[in-house]
């Protein structure tokens, strides 16, 4: 089967399949041997997939919908293909909600367009973006301003 193209995954939780990684041209193989592939990653598609640690997204990916990887506590690193069509790619800002995400590998153009859309690691304090040119950028969420009294 051709792994370069993605095909069908919508509202399917793969947590019970104990996935630890999803490679380029991703294909998730279920216990029954069926291979699941798709250009879009649907709502809650990998939610609660607690063993998932790394994902490498192919250039054919067109969107990642809300809570697609929510509560994937072990997810530490994702890599977006340098050839993703940024003009036709959508990333919901809750796609990586409550993950262990620490590192995003991508192009600088991807970072500039979608870096703020990625909800960060569990403590939501910082996220490192590594670019294919060898440079990196660290996003830090500002600390709440404790000098303002909320009772005013």
Short mmCIF file of C-alpha atoms in Angstrom, two decimals:
data_model
loop_
_atom_site.label_atom_id
_atom_site.label_comp_id
_atom_site.label_asym_id
_atom_site.label_seq_id
_atom_site.Cartn_x
_atom_site.Cartn_y
_atom_site.Cartn_z
CA UNK A 1 0.00 0.00 0.00
CA UNK A 2 1.20 3.52 -0.80
CA UNK A 3 1.99 5.32 2.47
CA UNK A 4 2.60 8.71 0.83
CA UNK A 5 -1.11 9.53 0.70
CA UNK A 6 -3.47 9.72 3.66
CA UNK A 7 -7.02 8.40 3.57
CA UNK A 8 -9.76 7.75 6.21
CA UNK A 9 -9.83 8.75 9.88
CA UNK A 10 -12.76 10.58 11.45
CA UNK A 11 -13.73 10.66 15.14
CA UNK A 12 -11.90 7.40 15.74
CA UNK A 13 -10.04 6.98 18.98
CA UNK A 14 -6.94 4.85 18.60
CA UNK A 15 -6.05 4.83 22.29
CA UNK A 16 -6.79 1.13 22.61
CA UNK A 17 -4.23 0.36 19.91
CA UNK A 18 -1.27 1.42 22.06
CA UNK A 19 0.38 3.48 19.32
CA UNK A 20 3.78 4.89 20.26
CA UNK A 21 4.64 6.66 17.01
CA UNK A 22 3.11 7.53 13.67
CA UNK A 23 5.61 7.78 10.76
CA UNK A 24 5.71 9.95 7.62
CA UNK A 25 2.80 9.25 5.29
CA UNK A 26 1.23 8.09 8.45
CA UNK A 27 -0.65 4.89 8.65
CA UNK A 28 -2.11 3.60 11.87
CA UNK A 29 -2.39 -0.19 11.89
CA UNK A 30 -5.16 -1.50 14.10
CA UNK A 31 -5.18 -4.82 15.91
CA UNK A 32 -7.40 -6.29 13.17
CA UNK A 33 -4.71 -5.44 10.60
CA UNK A 34 -6.65 -2.61 8.94
CA UNK A 35 -4.55 0.40 7.99
CA UNK A 36 -6.04 3.84 8.59
CA UNK A 37 -4.74 6.79 6.55
CA UNK A 38 -6.05 10.28 5.81
CA UNK A 39 -5.25 13.79 4.62
CA UNK A 40 -7.17 15.29 7.55
CA UNK A 41 -6.91 14.28 11.17
CA UNK A 42 -10.42 14.52 12.58
CA UNK A 43 -11.90 15.74 15.84
CA UNK A 44 -10.56 13.69 18.78
CA UNK A 45 -8.92 11.22 16.37
CA UNK A 46 -6.03 10.33 18.71
CA UNK A 47 -7.52 11.64 21.96
CA UNK A 48 -6.33 9.73 25.03
CA UNK A 49 -3.71 7.82 23.06
CA UNK A 50 -1.44 7.84 26.09
CA UNK A 51 1.49 5.91 24.60
CA UNK A 52 1.86 8.15 21.54
CA UNK A 53 5.28 9.85 21.75
CA UNK A 54 6.15 11.11 18.26
CA UNK A 55 4.31 11.96 15.03
CA UNK A 56 5.77 12.90 11.66
CA UNK A 57 3.16 14.54 9.43
CA UNK A 58 3.45 14.17 5.63
CA UNK A 59 3.21 16.91 3.03
CA UNK A 60 -0.26 15.70 1.99
CA UNK A 61 -1.78 16.65 5.38
CA UNK A 62 -4.37 19.41 4.94
CA UNK A 63 -5.78 19.85 8.45
CA UNK A 64 -5.68 18.81 12.07
CA UNK A 65 -9.04 19.32 13.74
CA UNK A 66 -9.99 20.15 17.32
CA UNK A 67 -8.71 17.97 20.14
CA UNK A 68 -7.14 15.56 17.61
CA UNK A 69 -4.32 14.75 20.05
CA UNK A 70 -5.93 15.92 23.30
CA UNK A 71 -4.76 14.19 26.45
CA UNK A 72 -1.88 12.41 24.69
CA UNK A 73 0.29 12.98 27.74
CA UNK A 74 3.34 11.17 26.37
CA UNK A 75 3.37 13.07 23.06
CA UNK A 76 6.66 14.98 23.21
CA UNK A 77 7.60 15.72 19.61
CA UNK A 78 5.89 16.32 16.28
CA UNK A 79 7.44 16.94 12.87
CA UNK A 80 5.63 18.69 10.02
CA UNK A 81 6.89 18.06 6.49
CA UNK A 82 8.80 20.96 4.96
CA UNK A 83 6.52 20.61 1.94
CA UNK A 84 3.11 21.04 3.62
CA UNK A 85 1.06 23.49 1.55
CA UNK A 86 0.65 26.29 4.09
CA UNK A 87 -1.94 28.08 1.93
CA UNK A 88 -4.23 25.05 2.21
CA UNK A 89 -3.38 23.77 5.69
CA UNK A 90 -5.55 24.37 8.76
CA UNK A 91 -4.57 23.71 12.35
CA UNK A 92 -7.18 24.04 15.08
CA UNK A 93 -5.74 25.77 18.13
CA UNK A 94 -7.00 22.99 20.41
CA UNK A 95 -5.50 20.13 18.36
CA UNK A 96 -2.69 19.51 20.86
CA UNK A 97 -4.62 20.39 24.03
CA UNK A 98 -3.17 18.87 27.21
CA UNK A 99 -0.34 16.96 25.59
CA UNK A 100 3.24 16.56 26.74
CA UNK A 101 4.37 18.39 23.61
CA UNK A 102 7.85 19.89 23.97
CA UNK A 103 9.32 20.02 20.46
CA UNK A 104 7.84 20.90 17.07
CA UNK A 105 10.05 20.37 14.02
CA UNK A 106 8.95 22.49 11.07
CA UNK A 107 9.86 25.24 8.64
CA UNK A 108 10.15 28.82 9.86
CA UNK A 109 7.18 29.67 7.58
CA UNK A 110 5.06 27.02 9.33
CA UNK A 111 6.09 28.45 12.70
CA UNK A 112 5.20 31.99 11.66
CA UNK A 113 1.77 30.92 10.43
CA UNK A 114 0.81 28.26 13.00
CA UNK A 115 3.21 28.49 15.95
CA UNK A 116 0.72 30.34 18.12
CA UNK A 117 -2.05 27.90 17.17
CA UNK A 118 -0.46 24.97 18.92
CA UNK A 119 -1.57 24.64 22.51
CA UNK A 120 1.53 23.78 24.39
CA UNK A 121 2.72 21.10 26.76
CA UNK A 122 0.83 20.17 29.90
CA UNK A 123 2.22 23.02 32.00
CA UNK A 124 1.79 25.29 28.97
CA UNK A 125 4.91 27.27 29.84
CA UNK A 126 7.13 26.80 26.79
CA UNK A 127 7.41 25.03 23.45
CA UNK A 128 10.55 24.66 21.32
CA UNK A 129 10.34 24.93 17.55
CA UNK A 130 13.28 23.38 15.68
CA UNK A 131 13.69 24.52 12.10
CA UNK A 132 15.15 22.45 9.30
CA UNK A 133 17.94 25.01 8.83
CA UNK A 134 19.30 24.05 12.28
CA UNK A 135 17.97 27.07 14.18
CA UNK A 136 15.30 27.07 16.85
CA UNK A 137 12.77 29.34 18.55
CA UNK A 138 11.29 28.91 22.03
CA UNK A 139 7.80 30.23 22.67
CA UNK A 140 7.01 31.05 26.26
CA UNK A 141 3.56 31.84 27.50
CA UNK A 142 3.60 35.04 29.55
CA UNK A 143 3.12 34.71 33.28
CA UNK A 144 -0.20 36.07 34.58
CA UNK A 145 0.12 39.63 35.84
CA UNK A 146 -0.27 39.23 39.60
CA UNK A 147 0.05 42.97 40.21
CA UNK A 148 -3.55 43.59 39.14
CA UNK A 149 -6.21 43.04 41.72
CA UNK A 150 -9.05 40.98 40.24
CA UNK A 151 -11.55 42.50 42.69
CA UNK A 152 -11.48 45.92 40.98
#
